[in-house]
PDB file of C-alpha atoms in Angstrom:
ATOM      1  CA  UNK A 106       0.000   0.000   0.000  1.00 48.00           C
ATOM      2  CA  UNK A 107       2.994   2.391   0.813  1.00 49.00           C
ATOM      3  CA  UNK A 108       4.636   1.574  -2.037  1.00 48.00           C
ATOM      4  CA  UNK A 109       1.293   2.071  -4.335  1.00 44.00           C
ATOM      5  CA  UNK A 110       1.149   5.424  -2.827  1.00 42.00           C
ATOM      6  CA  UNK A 111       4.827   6.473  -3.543  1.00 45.00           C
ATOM      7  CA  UNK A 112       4.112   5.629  -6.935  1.00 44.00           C
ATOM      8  CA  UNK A 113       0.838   7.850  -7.596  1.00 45.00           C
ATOM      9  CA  UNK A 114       2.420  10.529  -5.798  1.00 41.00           C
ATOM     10  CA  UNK A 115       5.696  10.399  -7.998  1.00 41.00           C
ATOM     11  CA  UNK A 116       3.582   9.878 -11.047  1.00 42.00           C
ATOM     12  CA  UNK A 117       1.260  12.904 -10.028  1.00 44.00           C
ATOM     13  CA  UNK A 118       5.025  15.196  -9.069  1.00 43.00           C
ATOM     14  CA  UNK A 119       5.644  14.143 -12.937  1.00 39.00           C
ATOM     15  CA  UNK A 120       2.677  15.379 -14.020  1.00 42.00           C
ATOM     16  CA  UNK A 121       2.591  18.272 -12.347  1.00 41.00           C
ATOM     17  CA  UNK A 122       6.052  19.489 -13.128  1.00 39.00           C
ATOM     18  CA  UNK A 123       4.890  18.670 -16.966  1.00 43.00           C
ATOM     19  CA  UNK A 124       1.911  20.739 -16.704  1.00 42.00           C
ATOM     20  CA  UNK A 125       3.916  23.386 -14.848  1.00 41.00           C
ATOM     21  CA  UNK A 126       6.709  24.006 -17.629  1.00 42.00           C
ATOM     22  CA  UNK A 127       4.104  23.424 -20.438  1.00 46.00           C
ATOM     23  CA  UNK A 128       2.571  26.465 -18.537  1.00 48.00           C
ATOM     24  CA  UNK A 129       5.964  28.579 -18.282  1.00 54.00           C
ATOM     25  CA  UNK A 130       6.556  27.906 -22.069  1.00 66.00           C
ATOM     26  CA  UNK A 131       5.512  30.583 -24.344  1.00 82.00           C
ATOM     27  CA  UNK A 132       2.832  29.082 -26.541  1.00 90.00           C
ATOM     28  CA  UNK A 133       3.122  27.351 -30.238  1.00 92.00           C
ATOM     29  CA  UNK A 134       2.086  30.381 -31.501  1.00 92.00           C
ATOM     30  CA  UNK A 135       4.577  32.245 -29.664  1.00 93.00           C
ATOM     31  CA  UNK A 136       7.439  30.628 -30.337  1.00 94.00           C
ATOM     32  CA  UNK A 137       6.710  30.094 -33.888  1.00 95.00           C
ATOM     33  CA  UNK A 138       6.371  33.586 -33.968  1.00 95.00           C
ATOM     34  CA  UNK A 139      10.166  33.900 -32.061  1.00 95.00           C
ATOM     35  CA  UNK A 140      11.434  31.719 -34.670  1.00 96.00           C
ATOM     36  CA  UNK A 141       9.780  33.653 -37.896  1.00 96.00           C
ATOM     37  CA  UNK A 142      11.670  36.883 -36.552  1.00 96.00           C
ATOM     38  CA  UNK A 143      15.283  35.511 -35.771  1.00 95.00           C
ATOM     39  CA  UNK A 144      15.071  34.304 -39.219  1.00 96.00           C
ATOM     40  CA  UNK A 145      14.264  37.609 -40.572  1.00 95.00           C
ATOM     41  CA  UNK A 146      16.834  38.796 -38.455  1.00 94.00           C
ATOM     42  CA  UNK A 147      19.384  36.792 -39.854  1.00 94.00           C
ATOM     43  CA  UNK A 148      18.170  37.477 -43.351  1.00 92.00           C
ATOM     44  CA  UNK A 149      18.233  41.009 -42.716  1.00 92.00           C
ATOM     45  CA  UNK A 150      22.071  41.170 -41.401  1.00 90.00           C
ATOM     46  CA  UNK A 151      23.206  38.889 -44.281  1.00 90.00           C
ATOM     47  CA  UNK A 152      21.644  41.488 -47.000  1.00 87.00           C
ATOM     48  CA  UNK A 153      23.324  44.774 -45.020  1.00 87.00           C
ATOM     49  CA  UNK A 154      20.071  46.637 -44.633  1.00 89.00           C
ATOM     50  CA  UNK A 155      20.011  49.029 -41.744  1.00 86.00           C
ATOM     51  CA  UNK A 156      16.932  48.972 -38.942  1.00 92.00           C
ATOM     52  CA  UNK A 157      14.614  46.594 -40.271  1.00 94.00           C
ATOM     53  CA  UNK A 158      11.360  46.585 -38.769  1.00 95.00           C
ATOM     54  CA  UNK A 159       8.869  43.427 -38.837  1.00 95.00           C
ATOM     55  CA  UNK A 160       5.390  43.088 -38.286  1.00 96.00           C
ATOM     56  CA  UNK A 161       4.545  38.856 -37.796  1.00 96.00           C
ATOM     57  CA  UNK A 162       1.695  37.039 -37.936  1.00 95.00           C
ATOM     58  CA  UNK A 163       1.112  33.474 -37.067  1.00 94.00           C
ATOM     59  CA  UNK A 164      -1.892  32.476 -39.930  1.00 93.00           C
ATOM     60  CA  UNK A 165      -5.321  30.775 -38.631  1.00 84.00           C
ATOM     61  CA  UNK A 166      -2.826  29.187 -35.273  1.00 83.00           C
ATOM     62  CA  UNK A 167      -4.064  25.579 -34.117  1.00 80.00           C
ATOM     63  CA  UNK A 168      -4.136  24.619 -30.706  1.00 83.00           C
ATOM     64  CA  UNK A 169      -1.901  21.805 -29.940  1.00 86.00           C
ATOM     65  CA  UNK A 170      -1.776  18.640 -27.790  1.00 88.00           C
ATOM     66  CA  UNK A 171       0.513  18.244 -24.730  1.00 90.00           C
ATOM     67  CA  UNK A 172       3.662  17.439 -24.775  1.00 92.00           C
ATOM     68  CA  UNK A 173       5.877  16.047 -21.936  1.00 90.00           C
ATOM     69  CA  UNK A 174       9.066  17.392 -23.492  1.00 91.00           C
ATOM     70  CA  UNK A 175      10.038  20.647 -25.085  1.00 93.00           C
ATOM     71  CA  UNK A 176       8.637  20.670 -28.834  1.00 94.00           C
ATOM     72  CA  UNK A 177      11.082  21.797 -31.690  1.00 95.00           C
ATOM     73  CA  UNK A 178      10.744  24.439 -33.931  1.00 95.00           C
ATOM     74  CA  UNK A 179      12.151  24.205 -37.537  1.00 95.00           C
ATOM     75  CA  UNK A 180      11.737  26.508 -40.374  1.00 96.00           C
ATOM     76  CA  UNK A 181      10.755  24.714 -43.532  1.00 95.00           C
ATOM     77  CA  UNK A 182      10.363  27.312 -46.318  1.00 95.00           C
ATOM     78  CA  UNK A 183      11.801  30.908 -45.468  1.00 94.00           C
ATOM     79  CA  UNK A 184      12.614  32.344 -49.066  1.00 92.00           C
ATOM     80  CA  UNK A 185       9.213  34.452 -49.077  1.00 92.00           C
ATOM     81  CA  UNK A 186       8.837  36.687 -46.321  1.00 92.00           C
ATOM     82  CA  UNK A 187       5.166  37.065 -46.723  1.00 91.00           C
ATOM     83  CA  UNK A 188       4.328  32.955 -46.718  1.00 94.00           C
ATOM     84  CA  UNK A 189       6.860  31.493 -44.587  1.00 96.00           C
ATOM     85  CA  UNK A 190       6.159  27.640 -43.343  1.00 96.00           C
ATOM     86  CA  UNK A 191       7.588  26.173 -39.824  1.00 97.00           C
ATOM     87  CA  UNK A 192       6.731  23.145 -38.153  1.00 95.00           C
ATOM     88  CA  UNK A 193       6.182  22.569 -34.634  1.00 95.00           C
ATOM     89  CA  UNK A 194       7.357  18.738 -33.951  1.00 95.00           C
ATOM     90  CA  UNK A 195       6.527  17.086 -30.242  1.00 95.00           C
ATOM     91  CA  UNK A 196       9.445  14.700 -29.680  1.00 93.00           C
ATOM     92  CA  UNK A 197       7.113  12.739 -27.194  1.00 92.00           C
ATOM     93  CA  UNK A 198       6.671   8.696 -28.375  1.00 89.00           C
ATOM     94  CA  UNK A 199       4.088   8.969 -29.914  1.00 89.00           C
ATOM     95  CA  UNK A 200       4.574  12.605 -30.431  1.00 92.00           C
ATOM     96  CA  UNK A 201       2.574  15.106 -32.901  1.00 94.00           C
ATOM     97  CA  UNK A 202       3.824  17.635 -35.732  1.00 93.00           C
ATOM     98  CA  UNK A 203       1.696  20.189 -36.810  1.00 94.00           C
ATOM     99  CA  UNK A 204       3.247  22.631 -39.924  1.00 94.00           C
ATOM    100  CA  UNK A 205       2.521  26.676 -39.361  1.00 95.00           C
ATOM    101  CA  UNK A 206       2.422  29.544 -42.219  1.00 96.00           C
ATOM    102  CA  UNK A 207       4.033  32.547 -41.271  1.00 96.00           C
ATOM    103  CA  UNK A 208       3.180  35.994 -43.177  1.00 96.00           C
ATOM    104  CA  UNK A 209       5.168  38.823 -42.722  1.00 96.00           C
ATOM    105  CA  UNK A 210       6.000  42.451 -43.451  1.00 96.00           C
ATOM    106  CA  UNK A 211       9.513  44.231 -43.414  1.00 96.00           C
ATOM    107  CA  UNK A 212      10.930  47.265 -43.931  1.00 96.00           C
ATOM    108  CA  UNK A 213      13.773  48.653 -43.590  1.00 95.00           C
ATOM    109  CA  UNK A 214      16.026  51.918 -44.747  1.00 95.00           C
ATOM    110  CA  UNK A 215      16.571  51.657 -48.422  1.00 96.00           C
ATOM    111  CA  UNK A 216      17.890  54.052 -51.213  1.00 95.00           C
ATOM    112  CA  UNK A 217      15.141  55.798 -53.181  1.00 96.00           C
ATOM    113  CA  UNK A 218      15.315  58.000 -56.097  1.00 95.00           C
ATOM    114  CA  UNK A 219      14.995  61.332 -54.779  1.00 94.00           C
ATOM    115  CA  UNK A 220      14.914  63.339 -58.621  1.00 94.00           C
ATOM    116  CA  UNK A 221      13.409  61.383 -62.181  1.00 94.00           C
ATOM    117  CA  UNK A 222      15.853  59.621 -63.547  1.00 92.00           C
ATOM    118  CA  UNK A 223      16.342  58.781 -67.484  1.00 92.00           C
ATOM    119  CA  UNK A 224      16.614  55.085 -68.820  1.00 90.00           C
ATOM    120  CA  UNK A 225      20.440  54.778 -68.922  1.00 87.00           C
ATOM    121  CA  UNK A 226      21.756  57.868 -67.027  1.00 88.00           C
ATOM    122  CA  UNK A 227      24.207  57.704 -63.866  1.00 88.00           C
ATOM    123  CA  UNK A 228      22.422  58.352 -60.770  1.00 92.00           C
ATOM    124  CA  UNK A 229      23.625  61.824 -59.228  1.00 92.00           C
ATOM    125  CA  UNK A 230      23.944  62.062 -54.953  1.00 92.00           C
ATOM    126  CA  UNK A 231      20.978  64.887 -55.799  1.00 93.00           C
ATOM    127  CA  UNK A 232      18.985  61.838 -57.300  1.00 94.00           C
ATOM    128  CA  UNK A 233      19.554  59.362 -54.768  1.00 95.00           C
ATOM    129  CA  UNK A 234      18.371  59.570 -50.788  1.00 95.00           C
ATOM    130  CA  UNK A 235      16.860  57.203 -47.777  1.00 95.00           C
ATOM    131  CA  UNK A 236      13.961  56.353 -46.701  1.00 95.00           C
ATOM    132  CA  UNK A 237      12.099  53.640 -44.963  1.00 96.00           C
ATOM    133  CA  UNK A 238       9.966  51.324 -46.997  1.00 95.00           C
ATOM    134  CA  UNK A 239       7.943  48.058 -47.353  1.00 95.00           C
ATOM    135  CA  UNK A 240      10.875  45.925 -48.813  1.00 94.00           C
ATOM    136  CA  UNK A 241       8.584  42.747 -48.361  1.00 93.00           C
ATOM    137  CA  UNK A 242       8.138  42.017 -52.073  1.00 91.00           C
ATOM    138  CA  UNK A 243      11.658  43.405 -53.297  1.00 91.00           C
ATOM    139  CA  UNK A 244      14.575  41.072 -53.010  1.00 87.00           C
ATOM    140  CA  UNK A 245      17.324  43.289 -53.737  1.00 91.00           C
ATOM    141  CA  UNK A 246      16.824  46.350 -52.640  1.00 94.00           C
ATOM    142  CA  UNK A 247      19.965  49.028 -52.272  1.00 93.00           C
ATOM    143  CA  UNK A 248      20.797  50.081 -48.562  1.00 91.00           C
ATOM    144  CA  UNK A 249      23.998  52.511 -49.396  1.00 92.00           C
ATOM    145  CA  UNK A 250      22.647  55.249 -51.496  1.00 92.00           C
ATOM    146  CA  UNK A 251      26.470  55.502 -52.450  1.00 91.00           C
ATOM    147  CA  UNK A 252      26.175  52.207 -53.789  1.00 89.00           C
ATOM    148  CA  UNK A 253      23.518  53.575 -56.279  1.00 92.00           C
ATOM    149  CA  UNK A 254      25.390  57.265 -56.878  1.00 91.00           C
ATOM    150  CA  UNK A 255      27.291  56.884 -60.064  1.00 87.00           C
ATOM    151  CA  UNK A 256      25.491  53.666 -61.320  1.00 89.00           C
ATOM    152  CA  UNK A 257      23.280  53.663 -64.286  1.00 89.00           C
ATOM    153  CA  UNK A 258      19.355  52.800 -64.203  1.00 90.00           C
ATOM    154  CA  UNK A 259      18.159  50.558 -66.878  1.00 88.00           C
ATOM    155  CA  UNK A 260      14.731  51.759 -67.393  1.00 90.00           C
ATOM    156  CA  UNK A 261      13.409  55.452 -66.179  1.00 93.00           C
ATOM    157  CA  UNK A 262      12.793  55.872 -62.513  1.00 94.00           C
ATOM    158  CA  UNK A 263      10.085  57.946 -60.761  1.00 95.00           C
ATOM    159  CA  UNK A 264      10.558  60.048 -57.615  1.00 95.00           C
ATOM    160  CA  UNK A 265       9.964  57.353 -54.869  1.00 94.00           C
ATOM    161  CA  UNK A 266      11.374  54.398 -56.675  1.00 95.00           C
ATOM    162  CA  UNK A 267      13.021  52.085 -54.400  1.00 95.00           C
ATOM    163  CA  UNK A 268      16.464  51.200 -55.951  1.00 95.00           C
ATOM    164  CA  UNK A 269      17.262  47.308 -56.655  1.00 94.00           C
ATOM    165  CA  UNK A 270      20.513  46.383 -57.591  1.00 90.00           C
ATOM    166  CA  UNK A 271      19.141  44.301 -60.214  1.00 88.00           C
ATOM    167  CA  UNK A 272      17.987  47.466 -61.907  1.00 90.00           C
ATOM    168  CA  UNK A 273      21.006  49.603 -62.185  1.00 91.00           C
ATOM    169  CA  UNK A 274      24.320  48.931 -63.637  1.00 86.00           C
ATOM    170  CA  UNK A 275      28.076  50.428 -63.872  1.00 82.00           C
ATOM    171  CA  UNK A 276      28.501  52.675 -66.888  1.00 85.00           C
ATOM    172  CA  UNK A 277      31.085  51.058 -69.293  1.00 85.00           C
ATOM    173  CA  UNK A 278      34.244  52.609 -68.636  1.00 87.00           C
ATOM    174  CA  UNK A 279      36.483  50.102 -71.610  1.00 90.00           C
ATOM    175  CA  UNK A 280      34.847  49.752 -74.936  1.00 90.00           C
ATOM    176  CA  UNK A 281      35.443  46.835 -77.198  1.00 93.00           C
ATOM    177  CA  UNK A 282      38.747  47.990 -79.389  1.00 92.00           C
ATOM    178  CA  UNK A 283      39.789  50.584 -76.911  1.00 92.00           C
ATOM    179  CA  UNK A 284      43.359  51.330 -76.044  1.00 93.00           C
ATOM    180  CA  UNK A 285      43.501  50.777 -72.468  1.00 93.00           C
ATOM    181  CA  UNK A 286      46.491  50.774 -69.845  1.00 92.00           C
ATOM    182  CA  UNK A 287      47.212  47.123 -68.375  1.00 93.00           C
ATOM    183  CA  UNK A 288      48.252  48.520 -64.613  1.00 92.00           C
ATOM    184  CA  UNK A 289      49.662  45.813 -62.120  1.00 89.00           C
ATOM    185  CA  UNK A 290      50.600  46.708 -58.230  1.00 84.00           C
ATOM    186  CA  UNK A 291      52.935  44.550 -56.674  1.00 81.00           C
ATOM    187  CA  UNK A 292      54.146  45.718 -52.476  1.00 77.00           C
ATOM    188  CA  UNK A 293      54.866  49.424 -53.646  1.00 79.00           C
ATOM    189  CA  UNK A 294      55.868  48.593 -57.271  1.00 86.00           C
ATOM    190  CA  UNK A 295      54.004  49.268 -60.483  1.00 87.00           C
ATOM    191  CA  UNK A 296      54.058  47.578 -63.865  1.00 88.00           C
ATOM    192  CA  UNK A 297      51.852  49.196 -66.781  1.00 90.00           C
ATOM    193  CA  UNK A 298      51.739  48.613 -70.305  1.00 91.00           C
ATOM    194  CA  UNK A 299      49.866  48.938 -73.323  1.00 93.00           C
ATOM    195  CA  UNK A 300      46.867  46.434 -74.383  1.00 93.00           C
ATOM    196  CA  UNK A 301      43.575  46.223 -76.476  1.00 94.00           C
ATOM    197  CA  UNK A 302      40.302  45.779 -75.352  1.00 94.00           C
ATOM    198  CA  UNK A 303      38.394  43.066 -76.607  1.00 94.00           C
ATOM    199  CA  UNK A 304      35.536  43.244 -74.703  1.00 92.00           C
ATOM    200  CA  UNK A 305      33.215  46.158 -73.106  1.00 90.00           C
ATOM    201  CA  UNK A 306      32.912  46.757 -69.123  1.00 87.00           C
ATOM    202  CA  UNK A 307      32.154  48.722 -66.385  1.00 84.00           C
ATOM    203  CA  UNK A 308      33.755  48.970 -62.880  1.00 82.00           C
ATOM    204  CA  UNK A 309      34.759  45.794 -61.859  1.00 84.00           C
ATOM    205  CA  UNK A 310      33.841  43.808 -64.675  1.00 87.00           C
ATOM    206  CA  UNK A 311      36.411  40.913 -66.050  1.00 92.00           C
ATOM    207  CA  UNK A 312      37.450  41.912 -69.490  1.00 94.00           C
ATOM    208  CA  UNK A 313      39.614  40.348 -72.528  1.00 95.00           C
ATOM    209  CA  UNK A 314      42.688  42.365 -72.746  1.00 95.00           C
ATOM    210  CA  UNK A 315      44.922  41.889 -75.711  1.00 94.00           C
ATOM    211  CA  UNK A 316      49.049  42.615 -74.829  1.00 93.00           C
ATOM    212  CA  UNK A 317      49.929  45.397 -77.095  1.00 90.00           C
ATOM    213  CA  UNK A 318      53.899  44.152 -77.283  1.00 88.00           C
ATOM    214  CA  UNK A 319      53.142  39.730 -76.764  1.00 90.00           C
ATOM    215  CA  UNK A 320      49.607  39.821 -78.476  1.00 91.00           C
ATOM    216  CA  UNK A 321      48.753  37.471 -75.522  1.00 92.00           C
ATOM    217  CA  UNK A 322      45.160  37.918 -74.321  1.00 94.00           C
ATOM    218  CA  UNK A 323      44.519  37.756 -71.074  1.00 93.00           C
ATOM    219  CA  UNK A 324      41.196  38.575 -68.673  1.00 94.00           C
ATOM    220  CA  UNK A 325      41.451  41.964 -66.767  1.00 93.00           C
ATOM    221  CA  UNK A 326      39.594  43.657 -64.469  1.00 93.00           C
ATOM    222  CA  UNK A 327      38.296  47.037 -65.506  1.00 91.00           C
ATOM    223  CA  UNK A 328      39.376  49.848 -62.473  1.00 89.00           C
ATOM    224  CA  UNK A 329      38.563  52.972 -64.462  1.00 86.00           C
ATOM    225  CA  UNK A 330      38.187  54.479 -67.619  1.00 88.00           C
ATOM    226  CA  UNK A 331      40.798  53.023 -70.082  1.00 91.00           C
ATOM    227  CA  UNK A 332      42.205  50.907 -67.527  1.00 93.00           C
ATOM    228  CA  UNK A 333      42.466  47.156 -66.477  1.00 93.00           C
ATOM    229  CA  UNK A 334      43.798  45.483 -63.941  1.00 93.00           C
ATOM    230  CA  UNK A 335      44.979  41.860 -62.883  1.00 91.00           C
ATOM    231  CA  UNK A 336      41.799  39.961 -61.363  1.00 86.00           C
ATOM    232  CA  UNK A 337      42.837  38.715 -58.363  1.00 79.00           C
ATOM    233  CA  UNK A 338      44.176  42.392 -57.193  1.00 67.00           C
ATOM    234  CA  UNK A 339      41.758  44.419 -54.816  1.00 58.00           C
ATOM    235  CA  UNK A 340      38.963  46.459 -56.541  1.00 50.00           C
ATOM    236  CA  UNK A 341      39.564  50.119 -55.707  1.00 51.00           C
ATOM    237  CA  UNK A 342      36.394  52.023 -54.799  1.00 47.00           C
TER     238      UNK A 342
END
């Protein structure tokens, strides 16, 4: 009879402490919720965008059975901030797994155009400013507005107009045919010589350089106007 006793009261001290940190756990909800912003979070400090904001919602939540042991949270599909899919798994034998959708809405500071800009003109600093927007439907917006100033917009841009990186590119600086200067920097020494370009570029792009004196060709890196460089040598902003 002792014994019989010592057992329901352990068993009911089991189930109490369950109940009691089921309690002191935030909810499913909750901590789906938790998880849906770290990974924004993360996202957000991987793309360099300064003070992103959030707003997170947990669609149509479902209540959940107990669980004797602390459920998992794992992110399934994250690519789309707007429909974002996590599932809550109970590790418990047997346990449950129930999957959650996740919608939500970011913004952040981003470079807008501040002036109307042409189809293929160079963004001025006058054209170019910050401001915070909805970013939740733009994957590559530009944070830097001096990442924008000097780049060239492929289609014509409206006051307002966030600025995507996938939208602008680097006036060509080498044009196929040009004379250009093959420049090499070596620990404080300098080697330049003549060469031909075979291919058009902007900043940074890799290039087919003829040698003026060897006729080798070679890929170069364009640093400025009428000027290449070796690849592998740091790009000079």
């Amino acid at each position: 009879m002792i014994a019989f006793c010592k057992a329901t009261l352990a068993a009911s001290s089991l189930m109490f402490i369950s109940a009691f940190a089921q309690a002191a756990a935030p909810s499913i909800p909750v901590q789906i919720e938790q998880a849906a912003r770290a990974e924004l979070e993360r996202q957000m400090a991987a793309s360099g965008l300064s003070e992103p904001q959030f707003e997170i919602a947990v669609v149509a939540p479902r209540p959940t059975p107990p669980c004797s042991q602390q459920v998992a949270i794992e992110a399934l599909d994250t690519r789309s901030s707007q429909r974002m899919r996590f599932v809550a798994r109970c590790p418990d034998t047997p346990g449950w797994r129930y999957e959650y959708t996740v919608r939500a809405r970011v913004s952040a500071m981003v470079a807008i155009a501040a002036a109307p800009v042409a189809a293929n003109e160079a963004l001025s600093d006058a054209q170019v400013t910050i401001e915070r927007r909805d970013i939740s439907n733009i994957a590559d917006p530009i944070s830097n507005p001096a990442d924008a100033v000097g780049q060239m917009s492929r289609r014509m841009l409206r006051p307002g107009d966030i600025l995507r990186s996938g939208q602008l590119s680097s006036p060509v600086l080498v044009k196929r045919g040009d004379a250009v200067m093959m420049v090499a920097r070596r620990e404080g020494i300098e080697v330049s010589m003549a060469g031909e370009a075979l291919d058009a570029g902007g900043k940074g792009a890799v290039v087919r350089v003829r040698n003026a004196g060897s006729g080798q060709v070679v890929r170069m890196r364009v640093a400025g106007p009428g000027t290449v460089e070796p690849i592998d040598m740091e790009l000079n902003r």
